[in-house]
mmCIF file of C-alpha atoms and ligand atoms in Angstrom:
data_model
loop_
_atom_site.group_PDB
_atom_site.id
_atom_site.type_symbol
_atom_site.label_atom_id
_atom_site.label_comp_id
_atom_site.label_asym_id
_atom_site.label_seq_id
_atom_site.Cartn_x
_atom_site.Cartn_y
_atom_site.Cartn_z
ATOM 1 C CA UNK A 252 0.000 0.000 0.000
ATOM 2 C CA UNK A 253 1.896 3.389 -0.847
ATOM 3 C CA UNK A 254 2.257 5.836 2.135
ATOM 4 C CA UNK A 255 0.597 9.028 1.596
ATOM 5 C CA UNK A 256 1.633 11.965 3.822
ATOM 6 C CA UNK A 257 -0.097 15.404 4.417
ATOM 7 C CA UNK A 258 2.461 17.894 5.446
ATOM 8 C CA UNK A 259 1.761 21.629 7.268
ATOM 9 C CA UNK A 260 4.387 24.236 7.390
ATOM 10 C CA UNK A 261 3.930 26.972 9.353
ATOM 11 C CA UNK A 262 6.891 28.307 11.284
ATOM 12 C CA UNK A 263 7.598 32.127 10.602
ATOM 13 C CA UNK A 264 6.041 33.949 7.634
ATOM 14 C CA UNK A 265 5.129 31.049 4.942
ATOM 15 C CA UNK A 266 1.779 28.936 5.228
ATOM 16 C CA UNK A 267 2.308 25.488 3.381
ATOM 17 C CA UNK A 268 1.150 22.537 3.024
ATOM 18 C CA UNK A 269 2.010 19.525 0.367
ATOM 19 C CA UNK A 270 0.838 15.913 -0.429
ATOM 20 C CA UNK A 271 3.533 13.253 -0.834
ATOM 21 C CA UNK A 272 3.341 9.730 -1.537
ATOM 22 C CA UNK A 273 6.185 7.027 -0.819
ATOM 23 C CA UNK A 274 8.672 9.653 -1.098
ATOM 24 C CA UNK A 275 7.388 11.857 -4.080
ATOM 25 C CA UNK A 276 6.214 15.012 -3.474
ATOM 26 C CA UNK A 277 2.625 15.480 -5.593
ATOM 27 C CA UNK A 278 2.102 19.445 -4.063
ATOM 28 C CA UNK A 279 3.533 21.823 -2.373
ATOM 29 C CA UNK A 280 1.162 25.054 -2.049
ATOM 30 C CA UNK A 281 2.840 27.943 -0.117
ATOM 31 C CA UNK A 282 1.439 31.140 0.629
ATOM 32 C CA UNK A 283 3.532 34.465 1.487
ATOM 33 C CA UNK A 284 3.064 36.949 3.764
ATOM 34 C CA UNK A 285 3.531 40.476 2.436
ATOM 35 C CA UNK A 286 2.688 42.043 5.328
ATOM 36 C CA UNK A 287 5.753 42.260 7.173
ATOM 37 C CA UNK A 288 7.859 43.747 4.375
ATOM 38 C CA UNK A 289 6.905 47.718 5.263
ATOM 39 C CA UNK A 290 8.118 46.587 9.081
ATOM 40 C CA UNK A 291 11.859 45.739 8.296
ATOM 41 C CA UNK A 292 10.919 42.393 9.687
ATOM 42 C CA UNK A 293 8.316 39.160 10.468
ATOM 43 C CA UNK A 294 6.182 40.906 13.094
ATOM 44 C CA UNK A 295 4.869 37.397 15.205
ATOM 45 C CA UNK A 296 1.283 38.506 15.525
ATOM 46 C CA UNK A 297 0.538 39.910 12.272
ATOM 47 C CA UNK A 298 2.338 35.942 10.934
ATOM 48 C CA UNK A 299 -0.430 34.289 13.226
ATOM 49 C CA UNK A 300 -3.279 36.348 12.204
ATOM 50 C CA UNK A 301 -2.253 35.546 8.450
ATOM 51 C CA UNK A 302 -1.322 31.632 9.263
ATOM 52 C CA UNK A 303 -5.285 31.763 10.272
ATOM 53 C CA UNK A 304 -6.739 32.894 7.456
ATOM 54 C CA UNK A 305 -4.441 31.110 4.515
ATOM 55 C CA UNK A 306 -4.093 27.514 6.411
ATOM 56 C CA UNK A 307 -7.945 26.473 5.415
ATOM 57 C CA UNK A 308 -7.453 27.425 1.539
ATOM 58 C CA UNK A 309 -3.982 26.345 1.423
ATOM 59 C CA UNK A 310 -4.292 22.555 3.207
ATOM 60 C CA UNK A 311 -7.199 22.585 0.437
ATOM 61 C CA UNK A 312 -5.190 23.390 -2.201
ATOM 62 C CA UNK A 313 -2.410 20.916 -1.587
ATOM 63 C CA UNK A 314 -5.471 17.943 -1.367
ATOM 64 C CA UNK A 315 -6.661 18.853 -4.435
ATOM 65 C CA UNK A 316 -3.424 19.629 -6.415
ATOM 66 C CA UNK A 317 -2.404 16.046 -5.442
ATOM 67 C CA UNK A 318 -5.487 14.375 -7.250
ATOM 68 C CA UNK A 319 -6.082 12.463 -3.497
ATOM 69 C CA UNK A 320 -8.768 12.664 -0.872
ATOM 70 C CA UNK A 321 -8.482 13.360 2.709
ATOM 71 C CA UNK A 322 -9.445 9.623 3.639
ATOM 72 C CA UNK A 323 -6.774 8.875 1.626
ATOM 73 C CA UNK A 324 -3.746 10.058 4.134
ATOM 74 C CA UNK A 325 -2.131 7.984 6.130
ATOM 75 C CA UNK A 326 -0.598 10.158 8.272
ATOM 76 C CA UNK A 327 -0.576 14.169 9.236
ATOM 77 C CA UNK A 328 2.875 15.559 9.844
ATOM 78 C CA UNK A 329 3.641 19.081 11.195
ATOM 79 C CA UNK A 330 6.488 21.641 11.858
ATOM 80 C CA UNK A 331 6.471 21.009 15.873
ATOM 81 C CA UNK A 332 9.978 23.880 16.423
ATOM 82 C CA UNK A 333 11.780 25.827 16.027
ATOM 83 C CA UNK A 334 10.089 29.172 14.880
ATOM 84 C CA UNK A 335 7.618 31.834 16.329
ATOM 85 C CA UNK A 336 5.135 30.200 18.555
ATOM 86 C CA UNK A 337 1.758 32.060 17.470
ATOM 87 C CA UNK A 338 2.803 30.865 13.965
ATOM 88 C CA UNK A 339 3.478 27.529 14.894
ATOM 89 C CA UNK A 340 0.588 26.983 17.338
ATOM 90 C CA UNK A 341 -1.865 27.649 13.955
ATOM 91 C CA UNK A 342 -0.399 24.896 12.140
ATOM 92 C CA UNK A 343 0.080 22.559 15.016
ATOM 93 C CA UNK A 344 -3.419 22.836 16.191
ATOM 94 C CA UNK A 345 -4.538 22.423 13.074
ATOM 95 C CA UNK A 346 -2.902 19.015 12.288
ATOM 96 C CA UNK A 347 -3.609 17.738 15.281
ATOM 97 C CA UNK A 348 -7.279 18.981 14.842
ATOM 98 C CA UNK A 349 -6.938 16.751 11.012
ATOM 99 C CA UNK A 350 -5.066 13.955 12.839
ATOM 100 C CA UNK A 351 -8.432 13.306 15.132
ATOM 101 C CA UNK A 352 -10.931 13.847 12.418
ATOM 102 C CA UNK A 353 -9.382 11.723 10.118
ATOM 103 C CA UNK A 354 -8.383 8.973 13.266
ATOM 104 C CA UNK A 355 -4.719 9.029 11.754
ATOM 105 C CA UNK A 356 -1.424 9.117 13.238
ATOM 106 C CA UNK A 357 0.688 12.715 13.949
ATOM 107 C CA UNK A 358 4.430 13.226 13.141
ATOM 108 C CA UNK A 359 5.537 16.545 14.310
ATOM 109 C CA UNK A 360 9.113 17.147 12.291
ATOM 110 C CA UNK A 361 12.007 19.412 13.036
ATOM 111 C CA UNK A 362 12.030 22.320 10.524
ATOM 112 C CA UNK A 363 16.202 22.123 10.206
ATOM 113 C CA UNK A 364 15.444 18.382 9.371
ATOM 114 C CA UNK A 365 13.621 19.099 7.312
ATOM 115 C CA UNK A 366 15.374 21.582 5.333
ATOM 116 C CA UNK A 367 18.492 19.209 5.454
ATOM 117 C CA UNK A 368 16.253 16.228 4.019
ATOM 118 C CA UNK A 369 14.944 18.606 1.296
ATOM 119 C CA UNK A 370 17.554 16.651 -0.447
ATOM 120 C CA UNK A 371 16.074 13.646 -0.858
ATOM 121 C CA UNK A 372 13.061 15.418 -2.483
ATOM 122 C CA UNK A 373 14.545 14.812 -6.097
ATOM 123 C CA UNK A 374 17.197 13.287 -8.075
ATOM 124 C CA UNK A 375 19.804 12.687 -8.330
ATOM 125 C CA UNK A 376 20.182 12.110 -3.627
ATOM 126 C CA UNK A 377 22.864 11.881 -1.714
ATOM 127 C CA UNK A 378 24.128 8.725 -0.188
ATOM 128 C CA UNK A 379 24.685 8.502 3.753
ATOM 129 C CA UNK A 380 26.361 9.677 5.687
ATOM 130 C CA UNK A 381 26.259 13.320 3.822
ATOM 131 C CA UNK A 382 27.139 16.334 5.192
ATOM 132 C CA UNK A 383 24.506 19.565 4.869
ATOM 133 C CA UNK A 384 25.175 23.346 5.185
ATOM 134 C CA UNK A 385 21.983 24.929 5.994
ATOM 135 C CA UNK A 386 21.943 28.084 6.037
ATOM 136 C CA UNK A 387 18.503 30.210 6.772
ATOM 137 C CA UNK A 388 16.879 32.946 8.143
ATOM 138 C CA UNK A 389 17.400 31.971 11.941
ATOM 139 C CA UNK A 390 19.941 29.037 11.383
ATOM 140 C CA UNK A 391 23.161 28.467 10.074
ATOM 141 C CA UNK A 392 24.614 24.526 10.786
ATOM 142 C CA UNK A 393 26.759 21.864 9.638
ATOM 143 C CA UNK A 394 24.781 18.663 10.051
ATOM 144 C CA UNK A 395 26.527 15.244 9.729
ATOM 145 C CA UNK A 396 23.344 13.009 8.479
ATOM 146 C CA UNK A 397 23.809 9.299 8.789
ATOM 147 C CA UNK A 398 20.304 8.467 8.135
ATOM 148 C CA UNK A 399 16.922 9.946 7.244
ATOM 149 C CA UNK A 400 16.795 9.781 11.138
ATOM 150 C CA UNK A 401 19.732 10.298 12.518
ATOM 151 C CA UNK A 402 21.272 13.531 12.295
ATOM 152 C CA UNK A 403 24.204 15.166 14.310
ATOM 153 C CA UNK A 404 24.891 19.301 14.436
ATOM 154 C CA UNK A 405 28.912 19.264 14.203
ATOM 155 C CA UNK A 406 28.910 23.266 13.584
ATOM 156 C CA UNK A 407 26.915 26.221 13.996
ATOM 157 C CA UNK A 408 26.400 29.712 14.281
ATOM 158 C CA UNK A 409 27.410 31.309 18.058
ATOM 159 C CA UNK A 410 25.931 34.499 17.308
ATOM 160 C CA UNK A 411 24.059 35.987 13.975
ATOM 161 C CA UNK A 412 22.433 33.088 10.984
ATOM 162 C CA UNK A 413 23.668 33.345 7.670
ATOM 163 C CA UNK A 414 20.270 35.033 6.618
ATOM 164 C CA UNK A 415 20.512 37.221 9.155
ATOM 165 C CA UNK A 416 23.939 38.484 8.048
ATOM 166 C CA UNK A 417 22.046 39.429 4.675
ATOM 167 C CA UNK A 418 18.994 41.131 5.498
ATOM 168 C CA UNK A 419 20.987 43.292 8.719
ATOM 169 C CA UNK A 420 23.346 43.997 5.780
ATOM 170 C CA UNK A 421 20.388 45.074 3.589
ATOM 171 C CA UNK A 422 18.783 47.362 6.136
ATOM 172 C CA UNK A 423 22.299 49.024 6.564
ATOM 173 C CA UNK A 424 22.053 49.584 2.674
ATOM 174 C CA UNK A 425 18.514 51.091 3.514
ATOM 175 C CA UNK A 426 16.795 47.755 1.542
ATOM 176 C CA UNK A 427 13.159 46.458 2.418
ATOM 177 C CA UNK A 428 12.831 43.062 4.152
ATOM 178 C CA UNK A 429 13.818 40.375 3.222
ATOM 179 C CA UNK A 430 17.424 42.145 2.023
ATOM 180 C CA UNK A 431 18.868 38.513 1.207
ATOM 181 C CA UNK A 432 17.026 38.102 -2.067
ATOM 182 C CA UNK A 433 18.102 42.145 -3.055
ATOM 183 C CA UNK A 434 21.681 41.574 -2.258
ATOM 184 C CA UNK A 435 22.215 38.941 -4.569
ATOM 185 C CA UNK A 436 20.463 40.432 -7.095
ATOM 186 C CA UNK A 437 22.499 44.250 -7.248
ATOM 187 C CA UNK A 438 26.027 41.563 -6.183
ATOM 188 C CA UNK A 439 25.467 39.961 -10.154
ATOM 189 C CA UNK A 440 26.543 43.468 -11.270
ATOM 190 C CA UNK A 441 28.910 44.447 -9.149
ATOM 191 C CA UNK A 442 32.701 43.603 -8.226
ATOM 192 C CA UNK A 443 33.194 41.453 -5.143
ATOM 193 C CA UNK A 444 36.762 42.171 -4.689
ATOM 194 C CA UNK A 445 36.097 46.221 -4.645
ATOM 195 C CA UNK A 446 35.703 46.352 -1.042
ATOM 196 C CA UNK A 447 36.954 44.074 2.050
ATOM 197 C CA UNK A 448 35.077 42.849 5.204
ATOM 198 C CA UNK A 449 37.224 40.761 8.137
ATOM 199 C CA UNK A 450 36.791 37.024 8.261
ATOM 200 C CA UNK A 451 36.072 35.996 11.476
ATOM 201 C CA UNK A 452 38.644 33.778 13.231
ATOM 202 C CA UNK A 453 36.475 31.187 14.973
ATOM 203 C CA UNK A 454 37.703 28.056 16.288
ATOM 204 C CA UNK A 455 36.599 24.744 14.892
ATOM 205 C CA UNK A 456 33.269 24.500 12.730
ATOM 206 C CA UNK A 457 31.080 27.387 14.660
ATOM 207 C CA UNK A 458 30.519 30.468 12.406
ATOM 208 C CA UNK A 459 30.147 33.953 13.694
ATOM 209 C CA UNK A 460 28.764 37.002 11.566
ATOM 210 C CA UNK A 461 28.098 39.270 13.885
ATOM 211 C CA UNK A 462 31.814 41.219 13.164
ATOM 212 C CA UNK A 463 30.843 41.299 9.348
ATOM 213 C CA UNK A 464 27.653 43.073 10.342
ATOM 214 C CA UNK A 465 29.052 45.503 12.815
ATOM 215 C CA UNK A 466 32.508 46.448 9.872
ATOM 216 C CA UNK A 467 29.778 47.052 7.670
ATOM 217 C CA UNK A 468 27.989 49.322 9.476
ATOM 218 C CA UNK A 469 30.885 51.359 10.110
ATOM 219 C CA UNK A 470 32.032 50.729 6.484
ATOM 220 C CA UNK A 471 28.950 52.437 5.917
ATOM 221 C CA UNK A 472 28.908 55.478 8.467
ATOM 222 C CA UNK A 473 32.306 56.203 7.282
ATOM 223 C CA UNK A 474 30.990 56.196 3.185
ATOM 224 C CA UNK A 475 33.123 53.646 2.610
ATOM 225 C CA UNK A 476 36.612 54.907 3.733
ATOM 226 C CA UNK A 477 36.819 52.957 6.931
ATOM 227 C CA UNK A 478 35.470 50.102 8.517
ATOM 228 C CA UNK A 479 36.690 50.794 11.655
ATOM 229 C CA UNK A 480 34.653 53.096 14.208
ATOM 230 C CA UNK A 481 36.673 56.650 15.135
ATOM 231 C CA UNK A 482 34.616 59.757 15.888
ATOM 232 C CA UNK A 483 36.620 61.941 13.524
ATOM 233 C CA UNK A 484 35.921 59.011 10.528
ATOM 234 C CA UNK A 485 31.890 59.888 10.502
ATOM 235 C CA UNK A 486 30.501 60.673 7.131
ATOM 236 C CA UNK A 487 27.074 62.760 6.831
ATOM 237 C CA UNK A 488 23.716 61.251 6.255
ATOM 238 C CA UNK A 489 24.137 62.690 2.871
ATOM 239 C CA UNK A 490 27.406 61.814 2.104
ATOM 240 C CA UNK A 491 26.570 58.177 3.374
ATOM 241 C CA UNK A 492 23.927 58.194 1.028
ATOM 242 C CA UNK A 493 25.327 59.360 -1.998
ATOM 243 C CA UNK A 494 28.237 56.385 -1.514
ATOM 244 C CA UNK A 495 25.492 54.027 -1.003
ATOM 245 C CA UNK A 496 23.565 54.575 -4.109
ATOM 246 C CA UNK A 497 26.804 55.438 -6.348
ATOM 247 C CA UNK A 498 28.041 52.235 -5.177
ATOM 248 C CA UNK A 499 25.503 49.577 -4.700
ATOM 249 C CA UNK A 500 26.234 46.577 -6.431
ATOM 250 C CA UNK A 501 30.143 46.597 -5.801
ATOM 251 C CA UNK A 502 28.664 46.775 -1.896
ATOM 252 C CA UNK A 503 26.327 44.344 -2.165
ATOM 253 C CA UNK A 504 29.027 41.695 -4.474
ATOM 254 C CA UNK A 505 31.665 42.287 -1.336
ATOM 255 C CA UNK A 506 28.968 41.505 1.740
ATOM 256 C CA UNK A 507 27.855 38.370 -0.500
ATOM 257 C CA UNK A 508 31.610 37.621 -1.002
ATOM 258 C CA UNK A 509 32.411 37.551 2.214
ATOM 259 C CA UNK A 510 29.345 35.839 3.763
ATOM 260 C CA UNK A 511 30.073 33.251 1.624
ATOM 261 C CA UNK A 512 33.556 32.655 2.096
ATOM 262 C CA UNK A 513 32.761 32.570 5.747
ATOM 263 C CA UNK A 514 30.366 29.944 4.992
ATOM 264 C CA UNK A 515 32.154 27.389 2.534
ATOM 265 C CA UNK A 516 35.672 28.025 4.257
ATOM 266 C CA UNK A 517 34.058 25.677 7.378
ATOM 267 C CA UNK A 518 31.723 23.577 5.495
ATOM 268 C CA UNK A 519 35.989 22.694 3.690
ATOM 269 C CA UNK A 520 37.247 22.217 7.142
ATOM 270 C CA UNK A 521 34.165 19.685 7.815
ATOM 271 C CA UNK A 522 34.371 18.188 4.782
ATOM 272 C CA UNK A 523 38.343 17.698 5.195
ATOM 273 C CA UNK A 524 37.504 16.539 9.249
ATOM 274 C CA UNK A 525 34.966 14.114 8.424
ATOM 275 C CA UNK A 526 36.516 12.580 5.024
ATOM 276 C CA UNK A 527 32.607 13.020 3.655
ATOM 277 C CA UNK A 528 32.242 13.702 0.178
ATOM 278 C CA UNK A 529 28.647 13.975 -0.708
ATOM 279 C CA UNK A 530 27.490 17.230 0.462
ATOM 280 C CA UNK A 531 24.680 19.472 0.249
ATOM 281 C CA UNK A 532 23.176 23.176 0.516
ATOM 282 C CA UNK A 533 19.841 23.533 2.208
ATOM 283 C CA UNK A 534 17.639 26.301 3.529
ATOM 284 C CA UNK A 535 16.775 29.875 2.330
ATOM 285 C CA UNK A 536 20.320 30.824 1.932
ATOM 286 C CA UNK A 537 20.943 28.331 -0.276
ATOM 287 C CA UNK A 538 18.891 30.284 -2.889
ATOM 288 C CA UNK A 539 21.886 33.009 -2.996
ATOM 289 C CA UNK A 540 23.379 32.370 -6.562
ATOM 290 C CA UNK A 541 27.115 33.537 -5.302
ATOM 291 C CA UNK A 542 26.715 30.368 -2.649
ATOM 292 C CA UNK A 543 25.378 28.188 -5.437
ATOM 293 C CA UNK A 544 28.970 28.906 -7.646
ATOM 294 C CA UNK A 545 31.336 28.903 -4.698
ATOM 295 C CA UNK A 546 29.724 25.809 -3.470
ATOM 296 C CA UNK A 547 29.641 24.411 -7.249
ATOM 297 C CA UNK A 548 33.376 25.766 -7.426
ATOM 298 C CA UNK A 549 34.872 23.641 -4.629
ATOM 299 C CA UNK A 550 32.747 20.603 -5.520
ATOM 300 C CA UNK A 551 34.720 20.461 -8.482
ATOM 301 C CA UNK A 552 38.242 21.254 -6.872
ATOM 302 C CA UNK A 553 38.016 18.791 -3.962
ATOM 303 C CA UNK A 554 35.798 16.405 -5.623
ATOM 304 C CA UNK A 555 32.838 16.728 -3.767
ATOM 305 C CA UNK A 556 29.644 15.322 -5.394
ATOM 306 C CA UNK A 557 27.374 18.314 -4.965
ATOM 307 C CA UNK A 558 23.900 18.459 -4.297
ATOM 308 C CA UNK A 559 21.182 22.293 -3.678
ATOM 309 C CA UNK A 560 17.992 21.380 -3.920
ATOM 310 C CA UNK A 561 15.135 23.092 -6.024
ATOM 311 C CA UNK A 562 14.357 26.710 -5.095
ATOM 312 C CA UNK A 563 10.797 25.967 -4.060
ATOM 313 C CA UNK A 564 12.643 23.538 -1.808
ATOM 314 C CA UNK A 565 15.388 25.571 -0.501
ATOM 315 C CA UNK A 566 13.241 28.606 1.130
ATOM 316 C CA UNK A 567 10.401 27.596 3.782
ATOM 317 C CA UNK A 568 8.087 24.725 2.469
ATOM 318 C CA UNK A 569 6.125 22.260 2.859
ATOM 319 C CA UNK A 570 7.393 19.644 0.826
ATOM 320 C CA UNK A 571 10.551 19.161 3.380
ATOM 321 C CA UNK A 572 7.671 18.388 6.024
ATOM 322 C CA UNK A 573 6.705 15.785 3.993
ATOM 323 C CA UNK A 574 9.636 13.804 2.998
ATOM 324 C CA UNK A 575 10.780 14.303 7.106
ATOM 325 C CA UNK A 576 6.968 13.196 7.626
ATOM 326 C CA UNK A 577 7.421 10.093 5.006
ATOM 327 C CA UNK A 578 10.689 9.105 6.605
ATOM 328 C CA UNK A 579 9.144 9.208 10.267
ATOM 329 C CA UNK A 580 5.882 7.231 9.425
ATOM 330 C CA UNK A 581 8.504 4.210 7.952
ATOM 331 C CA UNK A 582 9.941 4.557 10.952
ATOM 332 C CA UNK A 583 7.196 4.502 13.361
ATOM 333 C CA UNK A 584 8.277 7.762 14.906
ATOM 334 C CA UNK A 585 4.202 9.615 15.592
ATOM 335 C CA UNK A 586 3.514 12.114 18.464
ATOM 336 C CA UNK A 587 1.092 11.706 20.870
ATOM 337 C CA UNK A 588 -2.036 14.288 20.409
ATOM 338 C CA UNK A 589 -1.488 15.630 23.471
ATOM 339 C CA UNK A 590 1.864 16.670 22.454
ATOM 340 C CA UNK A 591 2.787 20.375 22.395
ATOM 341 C CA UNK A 592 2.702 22.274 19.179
ATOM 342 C CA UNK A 593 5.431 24.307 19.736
ATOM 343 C CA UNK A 594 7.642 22.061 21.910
ATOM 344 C CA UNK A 595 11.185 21.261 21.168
ATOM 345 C CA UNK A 596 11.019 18.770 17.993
ATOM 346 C CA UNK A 597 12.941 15.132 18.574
ATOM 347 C CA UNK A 598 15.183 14.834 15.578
HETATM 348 O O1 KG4 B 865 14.877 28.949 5.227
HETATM 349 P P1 KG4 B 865 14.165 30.258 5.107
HETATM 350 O O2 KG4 B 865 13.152 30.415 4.006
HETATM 351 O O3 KG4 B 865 13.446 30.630 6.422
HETATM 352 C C1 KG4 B 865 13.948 30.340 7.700
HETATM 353 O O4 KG4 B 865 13.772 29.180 8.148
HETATM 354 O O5 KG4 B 865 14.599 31.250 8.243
HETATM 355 O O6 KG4 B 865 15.308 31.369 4.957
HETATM 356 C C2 KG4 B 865 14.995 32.732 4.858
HETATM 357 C C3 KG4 B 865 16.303 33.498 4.689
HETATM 358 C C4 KG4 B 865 16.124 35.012 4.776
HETATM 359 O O7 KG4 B 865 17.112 35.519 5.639
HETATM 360 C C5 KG4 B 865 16.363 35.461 3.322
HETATM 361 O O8 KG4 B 865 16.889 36.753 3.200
HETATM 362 C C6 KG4 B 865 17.363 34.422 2.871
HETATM 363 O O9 KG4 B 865 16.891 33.211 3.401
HETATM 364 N N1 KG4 B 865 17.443 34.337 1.403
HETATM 365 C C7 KG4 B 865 18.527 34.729 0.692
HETATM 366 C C8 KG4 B 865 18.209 34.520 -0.674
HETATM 367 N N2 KG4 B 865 16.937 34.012 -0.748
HETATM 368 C C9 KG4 B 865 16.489 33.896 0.540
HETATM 369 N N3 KG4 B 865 19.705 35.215 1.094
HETATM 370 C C10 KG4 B 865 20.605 35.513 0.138
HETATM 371 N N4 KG4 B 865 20.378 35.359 -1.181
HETATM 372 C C11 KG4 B 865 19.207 34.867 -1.626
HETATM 373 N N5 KG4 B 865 19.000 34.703 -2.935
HETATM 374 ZN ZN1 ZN B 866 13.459 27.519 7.310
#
C-alpha cells in the first residue's frame, strides 16, 4: 500500500502545506506573507493572524493539487519547532485537529530536518552519511546526516544566521525586508573584490557574523573609507547616502563575497575533518546564486559530489515536512495528540 503523507508548514512567515506519496512530493502550495515587508521584519502577531486565514485554503489546495482525498492520508505531519510560537501553534493545532478527524497518526518534524532532508526530495540524492550546510533565516549549521533519522549538528552559528547576516546587511544599505534576495540580485553586477570585510577567526566548525555586520555598518557610516569606528571618521547622512547609491552593487558583491567565504571556508574544514564527500546546501540561503557557484566551485576542486535542492525547496516549504513526515511514518516515529505544538522537535 503506498504511504501518503499530508504535510503543514507553518513556522515564521510562509503557510504550506504539500501531499507526498512514498517519497514523491505530488504538491507543495505555499502562501507568502507580504505584510511584514513595510516593518523591516516578520512581526509574530501579524504571521499568526495571516497563518489563520491562509491555512484552510492552502491545506485545500495541496489535497486537491495532489489528485487524493483526505481519507486517503495515512498520516498528518507538522512543523512542531523551532520558529515563532503564534505561527506555529496555527499549524500545530490544526494538524492535530486533522489527525483526530481523520483517526490518523501525527508526526511533528524538526524544521532544520527538514530543510536538510529537502535533499532527498529529487534526483539525483545523496548517499549517507552526507554532510549539509543549511543556512537560513534563523539558522546556520553543519549537520553530519547518517540516516533519514539520525542527524548530528557538528557546527553552527554562536551568534548571527547566515540570513541574518544578509537582510541586517540590507537594512544598513537602507533595503526592504527580506534584504537577502536584493543583495544577490544588485552583487550579479557588481565587483566582489572592490571592497573588504574581516573574516572571522572562529575556532573549529562554529561560524560567527556578527563582526561582518558591525565592519559594515561602520564601512557604511564612514561612506566607505573605513570600517573601523573613530569619531573623527563619521561621514554625513548625505554623504553616506550618496556612496550608497553610487556604489551599490560593488557593496552588495563584497557583503555576499564575504558571507560566503565565511560559509564554505568551514563547510571545507568539515568536509576535510569528516573525510565526507557527498554534500549538500539547504535552507533559504541556499537560494543566494554567489553560494550556489562557490559551493559548485569547490565541488569540483576537492571532488565533492554536490547536491542544492530546487528553489521551491530551498526557502520555507512544505514539501521538506513531507519527505521528514514520510521518513518518520517508515519509521514509526508519531507524536502523541497531546503533544505540544510548539515544543522542542525530537530529531
Ligand atoms: O529557510 P528560510 O526560508 O526561512 C527560515 O527558516 O529562516 O530562509 C529565509 C532566509 C532570509 O534571511 C532570506 O533573506 C534568505 O533566506 N534568502 C537569501 C536569498 N533568498 C532567501 N539570502 C541571500 N540570497 C538569496 N537569494
Ligand atoms: Zn526555514
Amino acid at each position: 500500500m503506498p504511504v501518503t503523507i499530508l504535510a503543514i508548514e507553518s513556522s515564521c512567515d510562509e503557510t504550506s502545506s504539500s501531499v507526498c506519496v512514498d517519497g514523491k512530493i505530488l504538491s507543495n502550495y505555499i502562501a507568502n506573507q507580504t505584510v511584514h515587508e513595510k516593518y523591516g521584519g516578520v512581526v509574530p502577531e501579524l504571521a499568526s493572524r495571516a497563518h489563520m486565514q491562509h491555512i484552510v485554503p492552502v491545506v485545500d489546495a495541496a489535497v486537491r493539487d495532489a489528485g487524493i482525498i483526505m481519507k486517503d492520508i495515512d498520516a498528518i505531519a507538522f512543523t512542531q519547532s523551532p520558529g515563532l510560537i503564534g505561527s506555529l501553534l496555527v499549524g500545530g493545532q490544526f494538524a492535530k485537529s486533522l489527525s483526530l478527524a481523520l483517526n490518523k497518526p501525527l508526526i511533528a518534524v524538526h524544521h532544520m530536518q527538514a530543510h536538510v532532508l529537502a535533499n532527498l526530495i529529487d534526483d539525483p540524492k545523496p548517499s549517507f552519511p552526507f554532510l549539509c550546510l543549511t543556512v537560513s533565516g534563523g539558522h546556520t549549521q553543519i549537520v553530519v546526516c547518517e540516516s533519514p533519522t539520525q542527524m548530528k549538528v557538528i557546527g553552527e552559528t554562536i551568534d548571527d544566521a547566515a540570513g541574518e547576516a544578509f537582510d541586517k546587511s540590507a537594512k544598513l544599505l537602507g533595503l526592504p525586508y527580506p534584504g537577502g534576495p536584493l543583495i544577490d540580485k544588485y552583487a550579479r553586477e557588481g565587483d566582489p573584490n572592490r571592497y573588504k570585510f574581516p573574516e572571522p577567526q572562529i575556532p573549529g566548525l562554529n561560524f560567527s557574523f556578527s563582526g561582518v555586520k558591525t565592519s559594515i555598518l561602520y564601512f557604511l557610516q564612514n561612506a566607505g573609507k573605513s570600517n573601523l569606528y573613530k569619531e573623527e571618521f563619521g561621514a554625513t547622512e548625505e554623504e553616506k547616502q550618496k556612496f550608497i547609491s553610487e556604489n551599490l552593487p560593488d557593496i552588495c558583491a563584497s557583503i555576499q563575497q564575504r558571507i560566503v567565504t565565511i560559509l564554505l571556508n568551514k563547510l571545507k574544514k568539515a568536509a576535510l575533518a569528516t573525510g565526507i564527500t557527498d554534500i549538500c546546501l539547504a535552507g533559504g540561503v541556499s537560494a543566494n546564486s554567489g553560494l550556489r557557484k562557490g559551493f559548485d566551485e569547490k565541488g569540483k576542486k576537492y571532488n565533492w559530489n554536490t547536491f542544492v535542492p530546487e528553489l521551491k525547496y530551498c526557502t520555507d516549504n512544505a514539501g521538506m515536512i513531507a519527505i521528514t513526515g514520510y521518513y518518520k511514518y517508515l519509521s514509526e516515529q508519531f507524536a502523541d495528540l497531546s503533544v505540544s505544538s510548539t515544543a522542542r522537535a525530537e530529531w
